[in-house]
Structure formats: structure tokens, C-alpha cells
Short mmCIF file of C-alpha atoms (C1' of nucleotides) in Angstrom, two decimals:
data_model
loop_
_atom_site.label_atom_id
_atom_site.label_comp_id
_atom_site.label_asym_id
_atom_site.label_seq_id
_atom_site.Cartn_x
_atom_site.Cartn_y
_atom_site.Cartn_z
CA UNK A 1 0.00 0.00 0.00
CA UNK A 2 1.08 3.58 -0.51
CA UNK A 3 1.74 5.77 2.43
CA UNK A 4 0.41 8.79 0.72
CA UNK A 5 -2.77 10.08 2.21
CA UNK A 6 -6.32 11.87 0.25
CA UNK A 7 -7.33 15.10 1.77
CA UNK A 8 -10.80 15.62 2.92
CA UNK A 9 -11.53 17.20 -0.74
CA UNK A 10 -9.89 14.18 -2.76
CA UNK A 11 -11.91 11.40 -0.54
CA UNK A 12 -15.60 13.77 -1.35
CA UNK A 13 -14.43 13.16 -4.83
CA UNK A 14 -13.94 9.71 -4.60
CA UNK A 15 -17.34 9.06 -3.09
CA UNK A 16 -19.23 11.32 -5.34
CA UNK A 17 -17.93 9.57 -8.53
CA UNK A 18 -18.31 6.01 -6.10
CA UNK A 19 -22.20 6.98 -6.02
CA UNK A 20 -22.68 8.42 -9.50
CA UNK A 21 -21.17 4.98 -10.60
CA UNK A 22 -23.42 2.80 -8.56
CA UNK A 23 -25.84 4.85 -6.94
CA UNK A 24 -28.62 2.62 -5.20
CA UNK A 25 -26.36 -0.22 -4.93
CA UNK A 26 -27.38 -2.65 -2.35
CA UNK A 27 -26.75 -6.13 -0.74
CA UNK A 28 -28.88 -9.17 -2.40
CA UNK A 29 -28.49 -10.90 0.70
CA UNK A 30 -31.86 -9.23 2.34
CA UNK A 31 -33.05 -10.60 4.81
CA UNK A 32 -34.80 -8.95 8.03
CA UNK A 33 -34.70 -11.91 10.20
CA UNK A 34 -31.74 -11.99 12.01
CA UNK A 35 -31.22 -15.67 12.03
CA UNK A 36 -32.00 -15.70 8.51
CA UNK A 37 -29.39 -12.73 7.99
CA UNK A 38 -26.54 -14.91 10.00
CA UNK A 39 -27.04 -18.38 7.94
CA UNK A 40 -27.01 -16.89 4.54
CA UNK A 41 -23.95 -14.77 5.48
CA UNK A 42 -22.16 -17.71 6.42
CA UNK A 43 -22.79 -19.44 3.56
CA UNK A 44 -21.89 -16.53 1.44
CA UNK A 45 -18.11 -16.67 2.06
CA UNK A 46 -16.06 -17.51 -1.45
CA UNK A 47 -19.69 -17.78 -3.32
CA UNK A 48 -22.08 -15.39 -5.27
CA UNK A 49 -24.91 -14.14 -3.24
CA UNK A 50 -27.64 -15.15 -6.58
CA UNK A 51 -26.32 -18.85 -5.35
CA UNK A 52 -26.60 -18.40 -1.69
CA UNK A 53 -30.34 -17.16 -2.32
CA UNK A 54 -31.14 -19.71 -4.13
CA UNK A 55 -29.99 -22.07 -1.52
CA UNK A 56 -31.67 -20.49 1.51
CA UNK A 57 -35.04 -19.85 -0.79
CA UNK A 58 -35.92 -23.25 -0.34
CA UNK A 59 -33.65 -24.07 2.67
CA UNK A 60 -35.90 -21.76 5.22
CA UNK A 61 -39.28 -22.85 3.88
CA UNK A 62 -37.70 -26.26 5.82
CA UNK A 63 -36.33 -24.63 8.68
CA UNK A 64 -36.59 -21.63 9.67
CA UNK A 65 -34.92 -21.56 13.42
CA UNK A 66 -31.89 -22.76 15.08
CA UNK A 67 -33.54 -25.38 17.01
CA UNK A 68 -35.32 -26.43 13.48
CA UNK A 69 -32.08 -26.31 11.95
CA UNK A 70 -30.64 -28.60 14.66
CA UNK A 71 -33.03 -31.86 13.64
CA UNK A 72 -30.91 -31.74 10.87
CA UNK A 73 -27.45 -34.06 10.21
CA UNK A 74 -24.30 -32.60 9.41
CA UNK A 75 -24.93 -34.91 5.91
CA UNK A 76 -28.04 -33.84 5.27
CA UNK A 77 -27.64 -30.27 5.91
CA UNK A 78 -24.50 -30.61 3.65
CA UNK A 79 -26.70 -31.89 0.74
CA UNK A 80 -28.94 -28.56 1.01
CA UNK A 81 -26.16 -26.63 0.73
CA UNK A 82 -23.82 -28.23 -1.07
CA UNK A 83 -23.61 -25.67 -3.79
CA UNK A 84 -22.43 -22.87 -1.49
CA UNK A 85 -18.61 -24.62 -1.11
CA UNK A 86 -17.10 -25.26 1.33
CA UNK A 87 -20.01 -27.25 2.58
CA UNK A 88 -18.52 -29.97 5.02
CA UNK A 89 -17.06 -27.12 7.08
CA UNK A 90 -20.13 -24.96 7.25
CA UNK A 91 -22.24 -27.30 7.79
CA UNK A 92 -20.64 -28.25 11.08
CA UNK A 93 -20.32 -24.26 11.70
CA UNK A 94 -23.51 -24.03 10.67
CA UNK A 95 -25.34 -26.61 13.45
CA UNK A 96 -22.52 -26.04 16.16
CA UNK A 97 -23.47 -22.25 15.96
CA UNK A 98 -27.36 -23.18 16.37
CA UNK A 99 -26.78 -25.61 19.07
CA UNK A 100 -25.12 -22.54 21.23
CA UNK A 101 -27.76 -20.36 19.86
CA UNK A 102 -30.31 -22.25 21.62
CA UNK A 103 -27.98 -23.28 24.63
CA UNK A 104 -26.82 -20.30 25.37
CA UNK A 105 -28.82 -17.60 23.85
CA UNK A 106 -32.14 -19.24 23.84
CA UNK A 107 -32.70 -19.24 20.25
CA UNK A 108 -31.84 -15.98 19.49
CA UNK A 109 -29.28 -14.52 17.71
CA UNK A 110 -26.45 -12.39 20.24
CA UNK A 111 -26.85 -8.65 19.04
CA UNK A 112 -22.45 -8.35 20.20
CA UNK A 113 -20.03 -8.60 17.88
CA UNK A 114 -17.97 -10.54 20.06
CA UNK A 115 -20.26 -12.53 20.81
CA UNK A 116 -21.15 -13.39 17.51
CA UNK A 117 -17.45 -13.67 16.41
CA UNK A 118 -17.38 -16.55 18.79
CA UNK A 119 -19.91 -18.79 17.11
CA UNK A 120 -17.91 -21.03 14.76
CA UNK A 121 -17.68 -19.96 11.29
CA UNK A 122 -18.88 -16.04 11.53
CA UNK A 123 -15.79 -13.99 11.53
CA UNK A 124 -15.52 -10.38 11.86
CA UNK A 125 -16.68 -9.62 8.16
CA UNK A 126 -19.83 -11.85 8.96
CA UNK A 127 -20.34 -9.84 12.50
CA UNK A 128 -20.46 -7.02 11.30
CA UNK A 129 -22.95 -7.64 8.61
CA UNK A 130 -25.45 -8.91 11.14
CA UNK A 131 -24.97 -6.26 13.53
CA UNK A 132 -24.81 -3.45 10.93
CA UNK A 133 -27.91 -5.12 8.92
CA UNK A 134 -30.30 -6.05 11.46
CA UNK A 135 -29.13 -4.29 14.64
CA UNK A 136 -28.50 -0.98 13.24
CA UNK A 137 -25.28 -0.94 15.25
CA UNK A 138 -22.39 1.01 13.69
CA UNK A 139 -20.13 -0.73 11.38
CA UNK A 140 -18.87 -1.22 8.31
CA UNK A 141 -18.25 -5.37 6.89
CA UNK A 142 -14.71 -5.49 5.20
CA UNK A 143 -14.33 -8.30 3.30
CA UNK A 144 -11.92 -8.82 0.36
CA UNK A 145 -13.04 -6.04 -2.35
CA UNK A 146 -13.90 -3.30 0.34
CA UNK A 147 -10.21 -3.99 1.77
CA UNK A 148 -8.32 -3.94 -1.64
CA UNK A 149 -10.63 -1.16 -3.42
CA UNK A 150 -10.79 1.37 -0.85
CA UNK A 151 -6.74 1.10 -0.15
CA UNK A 152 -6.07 1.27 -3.96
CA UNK A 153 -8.26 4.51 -4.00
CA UNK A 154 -6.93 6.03 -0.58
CA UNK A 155 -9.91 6.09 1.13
CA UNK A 156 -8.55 3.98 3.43
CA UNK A 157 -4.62 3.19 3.84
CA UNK A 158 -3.55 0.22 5.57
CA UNK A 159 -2.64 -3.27 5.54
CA UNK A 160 -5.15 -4.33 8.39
CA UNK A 161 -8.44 -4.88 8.33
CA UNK A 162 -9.39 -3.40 11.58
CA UNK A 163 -7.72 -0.44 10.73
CA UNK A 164 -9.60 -0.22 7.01
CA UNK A 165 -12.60 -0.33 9.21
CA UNK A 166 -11.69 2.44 11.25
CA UNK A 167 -10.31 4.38 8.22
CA UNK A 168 -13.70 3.94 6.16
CA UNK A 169 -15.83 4.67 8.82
CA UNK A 170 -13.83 7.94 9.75
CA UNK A 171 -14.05 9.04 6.00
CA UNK A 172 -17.38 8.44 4.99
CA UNK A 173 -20.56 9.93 5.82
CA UNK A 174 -22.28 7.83 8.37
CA UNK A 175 -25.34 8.01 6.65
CA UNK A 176 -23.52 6.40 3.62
CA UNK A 177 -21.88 3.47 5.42
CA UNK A 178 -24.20 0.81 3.73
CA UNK A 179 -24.75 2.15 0.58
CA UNK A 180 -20.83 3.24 0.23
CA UNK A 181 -20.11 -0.65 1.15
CA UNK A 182 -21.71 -1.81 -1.96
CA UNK A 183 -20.08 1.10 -4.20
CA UNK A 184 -16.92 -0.90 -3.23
CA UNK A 185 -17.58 -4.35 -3.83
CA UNK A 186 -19.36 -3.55 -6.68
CA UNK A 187 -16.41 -1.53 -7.77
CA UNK A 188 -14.26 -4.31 -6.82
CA UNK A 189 -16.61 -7.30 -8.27
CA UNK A 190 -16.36 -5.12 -12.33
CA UNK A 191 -13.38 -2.44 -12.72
CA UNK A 192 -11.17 -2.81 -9.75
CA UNK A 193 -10.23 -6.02 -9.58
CA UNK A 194 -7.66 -8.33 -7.65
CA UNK A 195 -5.83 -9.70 -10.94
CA UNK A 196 -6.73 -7.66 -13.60
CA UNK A 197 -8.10 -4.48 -12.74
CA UNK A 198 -9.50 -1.95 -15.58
CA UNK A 199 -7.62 1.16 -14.69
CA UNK A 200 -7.70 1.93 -18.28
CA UNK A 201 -11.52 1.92 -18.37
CA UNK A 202 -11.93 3.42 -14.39
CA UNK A 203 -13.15 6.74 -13.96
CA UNK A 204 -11.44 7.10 -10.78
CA UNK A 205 -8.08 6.38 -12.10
CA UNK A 206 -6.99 9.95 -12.11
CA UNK A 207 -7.53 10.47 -8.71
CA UNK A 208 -6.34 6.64 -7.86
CA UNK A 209 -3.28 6.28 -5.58
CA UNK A 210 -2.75 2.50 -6.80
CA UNK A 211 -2.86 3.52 -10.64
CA UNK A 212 -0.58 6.51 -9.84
"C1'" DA B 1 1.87 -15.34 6.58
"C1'" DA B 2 0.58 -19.37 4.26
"C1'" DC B 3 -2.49 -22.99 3.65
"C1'" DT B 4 -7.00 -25.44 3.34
"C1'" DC B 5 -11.74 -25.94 2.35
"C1'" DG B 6 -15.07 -26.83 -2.73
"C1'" DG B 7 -18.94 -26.92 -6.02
"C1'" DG B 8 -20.39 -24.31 -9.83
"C1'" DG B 9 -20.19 -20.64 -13.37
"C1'" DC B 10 -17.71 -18.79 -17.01
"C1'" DA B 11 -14.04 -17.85 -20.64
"C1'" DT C 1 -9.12 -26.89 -18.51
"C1'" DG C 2 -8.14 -23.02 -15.57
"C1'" DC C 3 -9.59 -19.26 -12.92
"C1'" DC C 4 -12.51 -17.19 -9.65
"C1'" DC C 5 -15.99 -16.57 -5.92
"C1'" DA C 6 -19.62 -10.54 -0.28
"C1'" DG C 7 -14.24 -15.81 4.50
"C1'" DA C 8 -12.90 -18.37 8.39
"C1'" DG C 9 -10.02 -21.53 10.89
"C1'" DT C 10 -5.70 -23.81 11.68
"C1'" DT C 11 -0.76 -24.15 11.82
#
DNA sequence: AACTCGGGGCA
DNA sequence: TGCCCAGAGTT
């Protein structure tokens, strides 16, 4: 990462062309029901949301609670959600974290992020999507294209997560925290990407402190 | 910091 | 075929 810094005027630019460019930009992972929220996060890590949803469409007209969840096998909740990835491992996550949901939080889901960053397979990206999403609780979910797009574009500037948190929540609008999450992975997800991003095509790229 | 988990979509 | 995907856990 580059040490340089944007100045207050820079980062406004940034945003404004961030929102011109995907204005209205949200999550498809909607879902109001917190428990609901949790599953289909977890199953959303390395896999498309449009997959996730289709899993969970039919998924929760099964079961719809963690102590429905748990008359489930690891097998056979593997088979529903086999086409997520990864699915021996979050299917144990997955019916470990609803058998300490119901033990320990009596079926609800824990509105702390520590808390929550306890139950197996939610990490702090995951956290902070629940608590952000369905607990209004301030936070901003920094997974791998909000971390590499907003240090490539200097609105935030470091190589830790915790501290690209902190930077993107001191530099944007608090009122734009959600909405500015999306400009980035969408951002991420078509022009700035990992491999090969489109600098040549990015209308950002003059102001860009990874293309300079 | 590097490695592993993984089926499915797409070039 | 090879590459990639809204991460998390282990070593």
C-alpha cells in the first residue's frame, strides 16, 4: 500500500464519482430476520450471493430456526447446501453455531459482535454484517473487495483490516456506510479487480493512488 | 503469513 | 481446462 494520504476534498471526490457509478447499490443478501441474515452470510463466504439465495429460498421454507435447523445431520444439511462450497465445514459451523444459539442464547441470535465472532464460522466480516444489517449498530463489513478497493483509492490506507474499518468509517458519511459498502464491492466485483483491474476503463483512475 | 476448504459458473 | 468466488479456521 502507498503511504500517501487523500485530503478531505480528494476522498468527497472519490465518493461522489463512487455513487454516480453505482448509486442505489445494495446487498442481495436481504433478509430482516436476524437468524436468517446470519445463515445466509455464512454461507456466502467464497460464493455469489444469486447462489446463496437460491440455496436459503428453499432451505428456510424447511427450517426456519436454530432449534429447526438442529433436527438436521451434518450430511443432510450438507446436501442442502452443497452448492455454497465449502459445505462440510459450514455445515458443522452451521449446526454447532445453532446448538449454542439455543444453549446459550435461547434461540436468538447475540446482538455483540464478540459474541457473535465466537460462534464457529462467523468472523468479523460476517459480525459485522449482522450487527450493521439487522441491529442498526455502527459498522462497516470489510471483506476482500472493500479492503483492496478502498486502499487502492486512498480512502482507506492500511494493511489491516481493523484499521480499514476504522479508516472507512472515519471518512465516509455515516449516513452512507451501507450504501458506500456496496459502491466498493461492486467496484471491486467489475473495474477494480484483484488480478486484472480496468484502470484503463476506471473513472477514478486519475484520482487513484494505486494507478498513480 | 501461508495454507486449506469446494462446487459451480464462465471464458 | 483453468480461474474465480460478499471468508474463516488452523498451523
Amino acid at each position: 500500500m502507498k503511504k500517501e494520504k487523500l485530503n478531505k476534498n480528494e476522498i468527497k471526490e472519490v465518493l461522489s464519482k463512487l455513487e454516480e457509478l453505482y448509486k442505489g447499490a445494495k446487498s442481495e443478501l436481504e433478509y430482516e430476520n436476524p437468524f436468517q441474515l446470519l445463515i445466509a452470510t455464512i454461507l456466502a463466504a467464497q460464493c455469489t450471493d444469486k447462489r446463496v439465495n437460491q440455496v436459503t429460498a428453499k432451505l428456510f421454507e424447511h427450517y426456519q430456526t436454530p432449534a429447526e435447523f438442529l433436527e438436521l445431520t451434518e450430511e443432510e444439511l450438507g446436501v442442502w447446501i452443497k452448492s455454497c462450497g465449502f459445505y462440510n465445514s459450514k455445515s458443522r459451523n452451521i449446526l454447532e453455531t445453532c446448538r449454542i444459539l439455543v444453549d446459550k442464547y435461547n434461540g436468538e441470535v447475540p446482538q455483540v459482535r464478540e459474541e457473535l465472532m465466537e460462534l464457529p464460522g462467523v468472523g468479523r466480516k460476517t459480525a459485522n454484517v449482522v450487527i450493521s444489517n439487522v441491529f442498526s449498530q455502527p459498522a462497516i463489513a470489510v471483506d476482500t473487495h472493500v479492503f483492496r478497493v478502498s486502499n487502492r483509492l486512498g480512502l482507506a490506507n492500511s494493511d489491516d483490516v481493523f484499521k480499514t474499518e476504522e479508516d472507512l468509517m472515519k471518512n465516509i458519511p455515516k449516513n452512507k456506510w451501507s450504501e458506500a459498502h456496496h459502491w466498493l464491492i461492486y467496484h471491486g466485483r467489475r473495474v477494480c479487480k484483484a488480478r486484472k483491474p480496468q484502470c484503463e476503463i476506471c473513472t477514478l483512475n486519475d484520482q487513484c493512488l494505486y494507478y498513480k
